[in-house]
JSON list of C-alpha atoms in Angstrom, two decimals:
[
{"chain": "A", "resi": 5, "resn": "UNK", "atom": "CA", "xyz": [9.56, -36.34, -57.82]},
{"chain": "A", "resi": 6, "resn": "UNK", "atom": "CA", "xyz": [7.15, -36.49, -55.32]},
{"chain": "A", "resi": 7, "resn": "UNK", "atom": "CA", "xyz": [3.98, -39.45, -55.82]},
{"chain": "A", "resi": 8, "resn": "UNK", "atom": "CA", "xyz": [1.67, -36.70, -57.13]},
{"chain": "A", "resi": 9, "resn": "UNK", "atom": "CA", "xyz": [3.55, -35.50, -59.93]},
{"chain": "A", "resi": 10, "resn": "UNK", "atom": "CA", "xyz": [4.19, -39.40, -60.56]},
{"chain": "A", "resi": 11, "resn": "UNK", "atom": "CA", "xyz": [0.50, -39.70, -60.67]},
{"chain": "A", "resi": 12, "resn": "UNK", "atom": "CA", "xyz": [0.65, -36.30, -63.21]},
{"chain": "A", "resi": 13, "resn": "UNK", "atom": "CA", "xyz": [3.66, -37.79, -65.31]},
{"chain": "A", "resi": 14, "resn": "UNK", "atom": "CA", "xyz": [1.66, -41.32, -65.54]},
{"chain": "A", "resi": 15, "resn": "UNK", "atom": "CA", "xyz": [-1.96, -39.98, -66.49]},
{"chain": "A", "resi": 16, "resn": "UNK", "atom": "CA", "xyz": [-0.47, -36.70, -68.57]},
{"chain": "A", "resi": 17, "resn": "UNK", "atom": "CA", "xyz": [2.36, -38.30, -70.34]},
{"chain": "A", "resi": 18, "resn": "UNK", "atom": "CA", "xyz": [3.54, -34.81, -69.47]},
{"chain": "A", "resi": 19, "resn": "UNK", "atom": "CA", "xyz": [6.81, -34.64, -67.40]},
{"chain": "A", "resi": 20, "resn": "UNK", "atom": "CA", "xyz": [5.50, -32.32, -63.82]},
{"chain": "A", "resi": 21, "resn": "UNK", "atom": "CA", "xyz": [8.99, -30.19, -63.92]},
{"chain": "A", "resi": 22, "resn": "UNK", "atom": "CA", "xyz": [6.54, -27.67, -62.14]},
{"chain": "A", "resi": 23, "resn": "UNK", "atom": "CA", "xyz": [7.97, -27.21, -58.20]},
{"chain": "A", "resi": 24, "resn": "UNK", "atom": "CA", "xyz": [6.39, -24.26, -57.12]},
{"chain": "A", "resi": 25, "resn": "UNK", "atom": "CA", "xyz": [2.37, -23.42, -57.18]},
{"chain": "A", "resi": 26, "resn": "UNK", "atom": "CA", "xyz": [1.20, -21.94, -60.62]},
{"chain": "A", "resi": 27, "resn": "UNK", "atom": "CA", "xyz": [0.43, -18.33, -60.35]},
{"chain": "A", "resi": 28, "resn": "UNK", "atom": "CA", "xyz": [0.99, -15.18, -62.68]},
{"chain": "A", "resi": 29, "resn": "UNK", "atom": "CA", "xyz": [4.14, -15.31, -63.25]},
{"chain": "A", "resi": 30, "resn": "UNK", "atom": "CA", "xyz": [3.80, -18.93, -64.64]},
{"chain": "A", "resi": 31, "resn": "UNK", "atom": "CA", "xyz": [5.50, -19.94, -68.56]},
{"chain": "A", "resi": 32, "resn": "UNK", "atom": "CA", "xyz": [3.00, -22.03, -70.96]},
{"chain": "A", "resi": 33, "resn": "UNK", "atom": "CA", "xyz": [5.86, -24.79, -70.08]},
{"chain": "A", "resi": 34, "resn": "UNK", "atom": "CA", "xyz": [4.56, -25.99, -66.59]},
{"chain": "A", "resi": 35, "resn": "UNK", "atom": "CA", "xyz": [7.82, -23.75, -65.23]},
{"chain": "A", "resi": 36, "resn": "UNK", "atom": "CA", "xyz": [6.17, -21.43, -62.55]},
{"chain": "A", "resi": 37, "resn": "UNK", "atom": "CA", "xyz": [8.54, -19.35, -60.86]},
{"chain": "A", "resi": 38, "resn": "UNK", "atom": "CA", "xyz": [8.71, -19.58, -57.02]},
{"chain": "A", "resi": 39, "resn": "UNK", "atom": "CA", "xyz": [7.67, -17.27, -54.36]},
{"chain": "A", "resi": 40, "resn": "UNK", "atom": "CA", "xyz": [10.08, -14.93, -52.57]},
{"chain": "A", "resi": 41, "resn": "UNK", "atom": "CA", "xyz": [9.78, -16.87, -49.58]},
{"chain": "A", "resi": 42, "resn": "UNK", "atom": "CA", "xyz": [10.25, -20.28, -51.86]},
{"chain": "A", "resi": 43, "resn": "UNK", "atom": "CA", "xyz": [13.55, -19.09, -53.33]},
{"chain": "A", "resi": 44, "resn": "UNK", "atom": "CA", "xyz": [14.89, -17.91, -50.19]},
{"chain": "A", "resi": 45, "resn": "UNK", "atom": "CA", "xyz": [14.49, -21.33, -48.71]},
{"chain": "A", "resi": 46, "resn": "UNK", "atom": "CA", "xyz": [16.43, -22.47, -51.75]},
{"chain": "A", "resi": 47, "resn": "UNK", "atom": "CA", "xyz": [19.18, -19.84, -51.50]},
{"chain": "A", "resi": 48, "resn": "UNK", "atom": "CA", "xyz": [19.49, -20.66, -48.00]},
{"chain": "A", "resi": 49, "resn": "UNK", "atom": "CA", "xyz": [19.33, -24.67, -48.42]},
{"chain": "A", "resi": 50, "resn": "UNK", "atom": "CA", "xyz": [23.15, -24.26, -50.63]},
{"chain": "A", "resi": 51, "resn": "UNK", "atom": "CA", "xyz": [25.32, -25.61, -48.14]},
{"chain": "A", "resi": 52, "resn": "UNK", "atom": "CA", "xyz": [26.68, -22.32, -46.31]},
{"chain": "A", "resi": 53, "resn": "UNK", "atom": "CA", "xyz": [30.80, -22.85, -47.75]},
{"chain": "A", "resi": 54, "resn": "UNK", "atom": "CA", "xyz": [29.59, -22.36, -51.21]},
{"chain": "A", "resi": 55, "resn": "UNK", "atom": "CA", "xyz": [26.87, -19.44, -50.26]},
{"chain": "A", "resi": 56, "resn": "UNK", "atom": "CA", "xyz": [29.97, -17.74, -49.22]},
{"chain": "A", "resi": 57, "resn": "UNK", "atom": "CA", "xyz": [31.56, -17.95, -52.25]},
{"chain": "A", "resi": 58, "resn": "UNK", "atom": "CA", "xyz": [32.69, -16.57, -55.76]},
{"chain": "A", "resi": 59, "resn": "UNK", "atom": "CA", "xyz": [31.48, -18.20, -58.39]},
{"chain": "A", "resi": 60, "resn": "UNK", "atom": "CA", "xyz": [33.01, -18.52, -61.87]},
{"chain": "A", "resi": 61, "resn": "UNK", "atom": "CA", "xyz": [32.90, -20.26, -65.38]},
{"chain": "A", "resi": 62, "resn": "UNK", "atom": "CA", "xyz": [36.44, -21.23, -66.01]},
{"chain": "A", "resi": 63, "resn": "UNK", "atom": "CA", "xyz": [37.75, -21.96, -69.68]},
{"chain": "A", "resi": 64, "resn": "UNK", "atom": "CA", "xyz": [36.39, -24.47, -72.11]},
{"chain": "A", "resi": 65, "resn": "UNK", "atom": "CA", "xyz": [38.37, -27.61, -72.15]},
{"chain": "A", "resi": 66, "resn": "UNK", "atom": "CA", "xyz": [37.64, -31.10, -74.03]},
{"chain": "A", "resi": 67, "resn": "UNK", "atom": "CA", "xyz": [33.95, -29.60, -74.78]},
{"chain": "A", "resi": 68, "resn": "UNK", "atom": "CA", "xyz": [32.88, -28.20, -71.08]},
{"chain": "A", "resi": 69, "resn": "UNK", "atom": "CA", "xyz": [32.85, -25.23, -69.27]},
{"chain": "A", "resi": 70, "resn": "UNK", "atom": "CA", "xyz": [32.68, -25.77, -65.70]},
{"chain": "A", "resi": 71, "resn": "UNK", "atom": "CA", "xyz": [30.78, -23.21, -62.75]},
{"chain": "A", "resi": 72, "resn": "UNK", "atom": "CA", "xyz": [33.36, -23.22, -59.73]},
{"chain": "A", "resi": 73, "resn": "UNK", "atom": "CA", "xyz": [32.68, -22.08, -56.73]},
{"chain": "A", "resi": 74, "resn": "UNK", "atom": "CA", "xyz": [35.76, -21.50, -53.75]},
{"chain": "A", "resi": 75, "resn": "UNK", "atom": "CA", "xyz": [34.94, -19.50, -50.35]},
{"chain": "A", "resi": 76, "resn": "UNK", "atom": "CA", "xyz": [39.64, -19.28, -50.25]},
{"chain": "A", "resi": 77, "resn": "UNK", "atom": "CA", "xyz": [38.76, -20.56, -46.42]},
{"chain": "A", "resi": 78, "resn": "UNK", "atom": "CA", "xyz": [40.01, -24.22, -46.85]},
{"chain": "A", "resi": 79, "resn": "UNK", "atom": "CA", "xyz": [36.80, -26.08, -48.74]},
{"chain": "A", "resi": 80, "resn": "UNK", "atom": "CA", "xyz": [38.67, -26.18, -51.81]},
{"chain": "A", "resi": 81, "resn": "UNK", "atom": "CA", "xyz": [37.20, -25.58, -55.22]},
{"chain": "A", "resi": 82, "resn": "UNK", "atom": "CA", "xyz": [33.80, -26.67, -55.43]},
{"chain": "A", "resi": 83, "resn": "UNK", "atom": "CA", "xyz": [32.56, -27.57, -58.70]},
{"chain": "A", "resi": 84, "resn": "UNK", "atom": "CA", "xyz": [28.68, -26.47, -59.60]},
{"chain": "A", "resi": 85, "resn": "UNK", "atom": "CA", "xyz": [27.92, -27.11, -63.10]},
{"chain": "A", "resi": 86, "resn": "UNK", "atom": "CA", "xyz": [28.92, -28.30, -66.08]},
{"chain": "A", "resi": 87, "resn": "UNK", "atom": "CA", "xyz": [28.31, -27.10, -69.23]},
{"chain": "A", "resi": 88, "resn": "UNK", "atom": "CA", "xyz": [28.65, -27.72, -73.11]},
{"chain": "A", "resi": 89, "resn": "UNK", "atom": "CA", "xyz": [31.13, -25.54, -74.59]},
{"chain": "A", "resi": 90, "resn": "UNK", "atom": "CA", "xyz": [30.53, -26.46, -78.02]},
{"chain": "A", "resi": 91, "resn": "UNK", "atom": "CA", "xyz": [28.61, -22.90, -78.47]},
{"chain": "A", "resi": 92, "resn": "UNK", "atom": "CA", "xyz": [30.18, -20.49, -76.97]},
{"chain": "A", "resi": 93, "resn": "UNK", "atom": "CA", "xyz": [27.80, -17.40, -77.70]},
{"chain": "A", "resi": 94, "resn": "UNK", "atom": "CA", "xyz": [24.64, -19.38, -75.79]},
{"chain": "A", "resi": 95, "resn": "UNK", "atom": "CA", "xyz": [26.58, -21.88, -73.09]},
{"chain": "A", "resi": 96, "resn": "UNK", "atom": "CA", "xyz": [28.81, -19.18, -71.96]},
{"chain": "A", "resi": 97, "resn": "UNK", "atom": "CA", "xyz": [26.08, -16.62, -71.16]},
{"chain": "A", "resi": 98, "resn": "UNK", "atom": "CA", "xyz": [24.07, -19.21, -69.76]},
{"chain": "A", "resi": 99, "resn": "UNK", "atom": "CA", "xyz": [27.44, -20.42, -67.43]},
{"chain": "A", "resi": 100, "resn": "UNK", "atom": "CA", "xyz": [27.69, -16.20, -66.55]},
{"chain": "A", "resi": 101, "resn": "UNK", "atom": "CA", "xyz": [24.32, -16.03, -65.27]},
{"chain": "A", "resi": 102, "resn": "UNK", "atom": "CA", "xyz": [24.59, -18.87, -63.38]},
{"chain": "A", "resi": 103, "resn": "UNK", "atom": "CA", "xyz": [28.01, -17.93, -61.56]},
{"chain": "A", "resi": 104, "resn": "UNK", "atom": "CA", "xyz": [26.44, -14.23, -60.78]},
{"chain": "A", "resi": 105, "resn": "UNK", "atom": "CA", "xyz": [22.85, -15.40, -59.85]},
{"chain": "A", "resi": 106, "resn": "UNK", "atom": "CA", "xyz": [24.63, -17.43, -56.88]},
{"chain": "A", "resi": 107, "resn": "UNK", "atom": "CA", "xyz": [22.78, -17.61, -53.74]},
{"chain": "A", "resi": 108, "resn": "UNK", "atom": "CA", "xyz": [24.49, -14.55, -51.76]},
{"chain": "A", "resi": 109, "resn": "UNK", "atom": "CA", "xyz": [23.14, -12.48, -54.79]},
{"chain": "A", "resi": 110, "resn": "UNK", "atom": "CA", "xyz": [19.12, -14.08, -54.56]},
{"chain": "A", "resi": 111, "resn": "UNK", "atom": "CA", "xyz": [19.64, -13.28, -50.68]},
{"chain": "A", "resi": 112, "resn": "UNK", "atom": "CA", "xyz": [20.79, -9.85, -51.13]},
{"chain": "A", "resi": 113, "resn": "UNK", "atom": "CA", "xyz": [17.70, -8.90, -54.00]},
{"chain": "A", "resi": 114, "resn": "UNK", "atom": "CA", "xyz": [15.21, -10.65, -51.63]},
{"chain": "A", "resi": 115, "resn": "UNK", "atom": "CA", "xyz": [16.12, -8.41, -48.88]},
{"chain": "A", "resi": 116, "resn": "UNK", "atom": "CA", "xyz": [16.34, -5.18, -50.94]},
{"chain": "A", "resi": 117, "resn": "UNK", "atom": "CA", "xyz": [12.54, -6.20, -52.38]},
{"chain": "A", "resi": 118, "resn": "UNK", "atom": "CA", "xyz": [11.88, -7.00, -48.75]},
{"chain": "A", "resi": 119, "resn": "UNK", "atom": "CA", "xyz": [13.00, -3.49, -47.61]},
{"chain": "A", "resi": 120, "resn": "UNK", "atom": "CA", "xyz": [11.09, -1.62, -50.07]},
{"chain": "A", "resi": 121, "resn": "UNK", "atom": "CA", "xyz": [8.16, -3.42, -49.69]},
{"chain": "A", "resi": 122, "resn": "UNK", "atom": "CA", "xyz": [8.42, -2.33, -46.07]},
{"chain": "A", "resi": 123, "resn": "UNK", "atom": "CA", "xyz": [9.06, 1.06, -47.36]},
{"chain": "A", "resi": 124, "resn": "UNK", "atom": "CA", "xyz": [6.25, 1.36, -49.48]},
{"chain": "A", "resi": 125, "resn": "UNK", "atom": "CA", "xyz": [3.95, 0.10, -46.55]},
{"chain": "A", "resi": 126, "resn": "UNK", "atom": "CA", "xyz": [5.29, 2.24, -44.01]},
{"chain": "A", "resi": 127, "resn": "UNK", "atom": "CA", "xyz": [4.56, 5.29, -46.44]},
{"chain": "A", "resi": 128, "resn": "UNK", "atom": "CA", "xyz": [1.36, 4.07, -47.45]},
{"chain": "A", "resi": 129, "resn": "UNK", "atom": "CA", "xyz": [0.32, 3.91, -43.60]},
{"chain": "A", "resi": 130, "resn": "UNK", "atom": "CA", "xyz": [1.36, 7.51, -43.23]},
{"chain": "A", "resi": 131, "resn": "UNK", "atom": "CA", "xyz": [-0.18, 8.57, -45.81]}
]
């Protein structure tokens, strides 16, 4: 938390979860969502052994699902989150989309929008 959303937190009472700059895409909870160019810098900030690799949400055990991920190159399994397993119907979607949202799949969508944005600009210029 950086000292202006301390400032927020102390003179709101309202916790500043908000990391990226408010815009249209923003929820009524403070949640904006980040730029392109925001969540590539995130994608790229994973540490690049667990960009490489699969992730997956092994089996509930002792109340917990956990998110692997293992690039099979020597770094071992890595483990990414943990989650309740006590309902399995909301915790194990949520635990699915995590392990296929990894950052290798943000990178690849960014560059596909990136493409057809080019696309789009190139054809408009012709036009």
């Amino acid at each position: 938390m950086n000292i202006e959303q301390r400032k927020q937190w102390t003179e709101t009472s309202l916790f500043p979860i908000e990391l990226w700059q408010e815009g249209r895409d923003s929820t009524p909870l403070l949640c904006p969502t980040p730029t392109d160019a925001e969540l590539r810098t995130l994608a790229l900030a994973v540490p690049k052994h667990i960009q490489a690799s699969g992730w997956w949400l092994d089996k509930p055990s002792f109340g917990h699902s956990y998110l692997y991920a293992d690039d099979f190159k020597g770094m071992g399994r890595q483990w990414i989150a943990d989650l309740p397993s006590g309902r399995k119907d909301y915790f194990g979607e949520v635990g699915q989309y995590i392990a296929a949202i990894h950052p290798r799949t943000v990178l690849r969508l960014l560059d596909r929008i990136e493409a057809l944005e080019s696309a789009l600009e190139t054809s408009r210029a012709s036009a």
